[in-house]
Coordinates of C-alpha atoms in Angstrom, one line a residue:
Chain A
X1 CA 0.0 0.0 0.0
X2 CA 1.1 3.7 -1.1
X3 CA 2.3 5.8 1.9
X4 CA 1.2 9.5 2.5
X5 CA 2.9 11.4 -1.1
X6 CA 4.3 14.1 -1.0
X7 CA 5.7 16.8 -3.9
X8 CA 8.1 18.8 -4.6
X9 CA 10.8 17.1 -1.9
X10 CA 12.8 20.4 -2.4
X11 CA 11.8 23.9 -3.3
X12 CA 14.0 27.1 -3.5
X13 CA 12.8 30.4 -4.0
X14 CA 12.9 33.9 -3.9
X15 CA 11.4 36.1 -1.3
X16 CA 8.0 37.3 -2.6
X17 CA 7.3 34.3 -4.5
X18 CA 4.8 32.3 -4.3
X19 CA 4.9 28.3 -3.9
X20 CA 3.0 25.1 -3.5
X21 CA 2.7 21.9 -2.3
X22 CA 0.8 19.0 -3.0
X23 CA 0.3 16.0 -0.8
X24 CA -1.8 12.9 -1.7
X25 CA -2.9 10.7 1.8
X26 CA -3.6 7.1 2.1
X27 CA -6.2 5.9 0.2
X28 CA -9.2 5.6 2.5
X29 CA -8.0 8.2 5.3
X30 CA -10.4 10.8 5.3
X31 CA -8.4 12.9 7.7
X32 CA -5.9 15.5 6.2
X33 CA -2.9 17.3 8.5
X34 CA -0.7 20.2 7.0
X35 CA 2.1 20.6 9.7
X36 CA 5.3 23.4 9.8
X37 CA 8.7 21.7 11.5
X38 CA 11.4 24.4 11.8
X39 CA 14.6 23.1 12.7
X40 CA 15.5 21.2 15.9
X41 CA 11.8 21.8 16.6
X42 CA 8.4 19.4 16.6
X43 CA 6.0 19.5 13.5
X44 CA 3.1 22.5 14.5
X45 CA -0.2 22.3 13.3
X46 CA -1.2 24.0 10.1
X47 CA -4.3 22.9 8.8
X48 CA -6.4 19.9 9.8
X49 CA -9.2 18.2 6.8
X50 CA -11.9 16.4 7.7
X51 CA -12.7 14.9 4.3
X52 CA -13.2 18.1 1.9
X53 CA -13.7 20.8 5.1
X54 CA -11.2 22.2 6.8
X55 CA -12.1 21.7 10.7
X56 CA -9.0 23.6 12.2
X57 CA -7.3 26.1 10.7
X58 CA -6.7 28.4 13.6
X59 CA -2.7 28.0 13.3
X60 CA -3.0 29.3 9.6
X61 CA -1.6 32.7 8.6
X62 CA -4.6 33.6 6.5
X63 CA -2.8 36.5 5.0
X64 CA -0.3 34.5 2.7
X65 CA -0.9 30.7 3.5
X66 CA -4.2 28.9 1.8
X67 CA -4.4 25.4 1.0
X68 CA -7.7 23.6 -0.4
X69 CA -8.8 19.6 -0.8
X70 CA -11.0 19.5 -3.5
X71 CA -13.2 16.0 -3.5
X72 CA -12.1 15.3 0.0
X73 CA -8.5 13.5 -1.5
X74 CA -5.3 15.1 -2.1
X75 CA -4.7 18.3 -1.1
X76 CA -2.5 21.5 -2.1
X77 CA -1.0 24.2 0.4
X78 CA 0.2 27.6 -1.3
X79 CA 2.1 30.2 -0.1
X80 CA 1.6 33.6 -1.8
X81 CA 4.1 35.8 -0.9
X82 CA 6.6 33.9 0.6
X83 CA 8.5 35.6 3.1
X84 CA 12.1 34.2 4.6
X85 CA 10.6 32.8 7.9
X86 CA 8.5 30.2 5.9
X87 CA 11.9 28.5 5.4
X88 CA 11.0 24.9 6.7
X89 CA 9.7 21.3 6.6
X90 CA 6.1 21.0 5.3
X91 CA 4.5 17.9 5.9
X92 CA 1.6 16.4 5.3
X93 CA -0.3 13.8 7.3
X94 CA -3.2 11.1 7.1
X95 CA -5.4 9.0 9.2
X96 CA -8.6 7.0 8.9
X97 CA -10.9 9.8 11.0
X98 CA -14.2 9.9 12.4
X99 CA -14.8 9.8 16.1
X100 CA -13.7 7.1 18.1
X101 CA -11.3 5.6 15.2
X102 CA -7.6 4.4 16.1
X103 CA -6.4 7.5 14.2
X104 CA -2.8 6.7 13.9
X105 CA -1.3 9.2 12.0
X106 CA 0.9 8.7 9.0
X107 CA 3.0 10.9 7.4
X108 CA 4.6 11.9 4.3
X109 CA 8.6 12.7 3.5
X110 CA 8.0 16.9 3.8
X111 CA 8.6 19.3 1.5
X112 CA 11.6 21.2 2.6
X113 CA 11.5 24.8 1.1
X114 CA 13.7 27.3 1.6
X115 CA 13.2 30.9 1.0
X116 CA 16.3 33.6 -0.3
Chain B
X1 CA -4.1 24.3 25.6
X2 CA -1.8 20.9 25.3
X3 CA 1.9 21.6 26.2
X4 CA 4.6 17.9 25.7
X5 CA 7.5 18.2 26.8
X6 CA 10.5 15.8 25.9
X7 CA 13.5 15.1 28.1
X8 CA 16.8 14.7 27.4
X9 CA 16.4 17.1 24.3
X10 CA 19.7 14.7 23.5
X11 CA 21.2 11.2 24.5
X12 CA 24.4 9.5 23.6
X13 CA 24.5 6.1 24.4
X14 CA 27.1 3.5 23.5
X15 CA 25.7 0.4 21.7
X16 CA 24.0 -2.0 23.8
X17 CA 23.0 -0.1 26.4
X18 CA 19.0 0.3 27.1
X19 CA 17.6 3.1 26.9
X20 CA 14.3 5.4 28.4
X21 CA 13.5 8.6 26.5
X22 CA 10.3 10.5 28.2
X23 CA 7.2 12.7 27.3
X24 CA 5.5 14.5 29.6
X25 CA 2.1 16.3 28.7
X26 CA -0.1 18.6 31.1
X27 CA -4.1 18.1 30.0
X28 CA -4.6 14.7 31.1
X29 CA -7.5 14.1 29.0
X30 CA -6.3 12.5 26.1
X31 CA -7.4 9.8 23.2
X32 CA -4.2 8.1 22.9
X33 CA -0.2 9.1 22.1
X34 CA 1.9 7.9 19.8
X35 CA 5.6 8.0 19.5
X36 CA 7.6 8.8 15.7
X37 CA 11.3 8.3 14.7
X38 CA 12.6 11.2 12.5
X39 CA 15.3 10.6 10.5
X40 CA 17.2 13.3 9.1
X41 CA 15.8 15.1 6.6
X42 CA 12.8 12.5 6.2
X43 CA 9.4 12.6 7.5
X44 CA 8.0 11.1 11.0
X45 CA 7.8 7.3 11.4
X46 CA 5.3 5.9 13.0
X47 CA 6.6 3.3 16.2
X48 CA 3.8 2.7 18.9
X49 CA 0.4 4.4 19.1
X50 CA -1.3 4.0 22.5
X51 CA -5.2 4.7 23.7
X52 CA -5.8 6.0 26.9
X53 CA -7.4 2.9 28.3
X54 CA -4.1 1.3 27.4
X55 CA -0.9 1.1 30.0
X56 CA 1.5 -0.2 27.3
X57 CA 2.2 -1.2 24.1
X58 CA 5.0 -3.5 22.5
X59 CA 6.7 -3.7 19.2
X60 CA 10.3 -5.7 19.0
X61 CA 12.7 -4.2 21.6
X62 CA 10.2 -1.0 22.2
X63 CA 7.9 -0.7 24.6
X64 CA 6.1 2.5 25.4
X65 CA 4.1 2.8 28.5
X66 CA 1.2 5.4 29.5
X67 CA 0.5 7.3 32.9
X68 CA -2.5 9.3 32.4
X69 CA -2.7 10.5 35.9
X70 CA 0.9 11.6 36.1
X71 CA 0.9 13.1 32.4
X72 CA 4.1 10.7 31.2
X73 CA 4.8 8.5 28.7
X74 CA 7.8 6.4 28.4
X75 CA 9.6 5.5 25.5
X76 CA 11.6 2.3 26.3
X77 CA 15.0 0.8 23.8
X78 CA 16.2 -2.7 24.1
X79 CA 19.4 -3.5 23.6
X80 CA 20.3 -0.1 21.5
X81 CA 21.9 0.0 17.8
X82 CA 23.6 2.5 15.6
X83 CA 20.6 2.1 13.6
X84 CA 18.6 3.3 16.2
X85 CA 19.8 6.9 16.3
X86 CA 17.2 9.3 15.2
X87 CA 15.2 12.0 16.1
X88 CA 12.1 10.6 18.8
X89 CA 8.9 12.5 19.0
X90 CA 5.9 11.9 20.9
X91 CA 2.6 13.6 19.6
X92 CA -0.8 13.5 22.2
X93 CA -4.3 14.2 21.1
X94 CA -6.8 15.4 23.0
X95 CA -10.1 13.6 24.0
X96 CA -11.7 16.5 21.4
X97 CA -10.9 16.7 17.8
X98 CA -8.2 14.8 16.1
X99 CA -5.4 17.6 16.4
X100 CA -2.5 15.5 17.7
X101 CA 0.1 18.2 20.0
X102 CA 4.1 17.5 19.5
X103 CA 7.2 17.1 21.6
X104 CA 10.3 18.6 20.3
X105 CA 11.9 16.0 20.3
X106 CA 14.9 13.6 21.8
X107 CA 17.7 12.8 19.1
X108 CA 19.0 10.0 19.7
X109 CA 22.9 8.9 19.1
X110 CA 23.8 5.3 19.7
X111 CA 27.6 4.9 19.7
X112 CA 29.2 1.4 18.1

């Protein structure tokens, strides 16, 4: 079985730019995490799908960050500007969902972008 | 809201040694925690998950074990390898929701 996908792996860019990422979860897991992990530091909350709605996005700078999951499957995060402190990990993650489900989480490889 | 803690931030440990890495959380009302290895530059490996009616889980030479009432979770390595040196995180989600709160980590370094 196909793990949590993740693309690019690696993204450079200017400041001011703007970027994306695209994640494909497990198939069947109808929960969806966007996490930030700085350096040295544990992955934070971005964004959090429940199928195709988006049931926490209180961690989400709403100024520059959006990210959609059309049809409830994969799912794309954009920045738009990017600014030098987005420089990080971006990972995506996946369980099953619903309440009272085992909801082990699974993740993907990140997409590490760094911002000159 | 939930605040994990992870102590020793690092460990060095020569091989064969066993080993106890611990997570400490402060809302005690939580669905279950589960503990990653992070290899360097790579995403979060999944190792034990446990639910809170659970007191331990097992998998080869790990075993994680669950206080609830005293906010902990241990993190326990047989018999430790070179290949065992990573980054370990433990993530804790609440009883609400299915946002799952992070450590920052204890990495890992298992001499030969």
């Amino acid at each position: 079985e196909a793990g949590v996908v993740q693309s690019p792996r690696y993204k450079i860019i200017e400041k001011k730019q703007p970027v994306a990422f695209w994640c494909n979860p497990i198939s069947g897991h109808n929960t969806l995490y966007w996490y930030l992990q700085n350096l040295g530091q544990g992955p934070e909350l971005l964004i959090r799908y429940e199928n195709e709605e988006a049931v926490d996005d209180s961690q989400l700078p709403k100024d520059r960050f959006s990210a959609e999951r059309l049809k409830g499957v994969d799912s794309t995060l954009k920045i738009q500007p990017a600014e030098l402190g987005d420089s990080a990990v971006y990972l995506c993650a996946s369980s099953l969902g619903g309440a009272g489900s085992y909801n082990e989480q699974f993740f993907g490889p990140g997409t590490r972008l760094t911002v000159l | 809201k939930q605040e994990v803690t992870q102590i020793p931030a690092a460990l060095s440990v020569p091989e064969g040694e066993n080993l106890v890495l611990n997570c400490s959380f402060t809302d005690s009302a939580i669905y279950n925690l589960q503990w990653f290895r992070q290899d360097p530059g790579k995403g979060l490996t999944s190792l034990l998950l446990i639910q809170s009616s659970q007191r331990e889980q097992t998998s080869g030479r790990l075993n994680a074990s669950l206080d609830k009432s005293s906010g902990r979770s241990t993190l326990y390595i047989a018999a430790s390898q070179p290949g065992d040196s990573a980054t370990y995180l433990c993530a804790v989600r609440l009883g609400t929701g299915n946002q799952f709160y992070f450590g920052t980590g204890t990495s890992l370094t298992v001499i030969p």
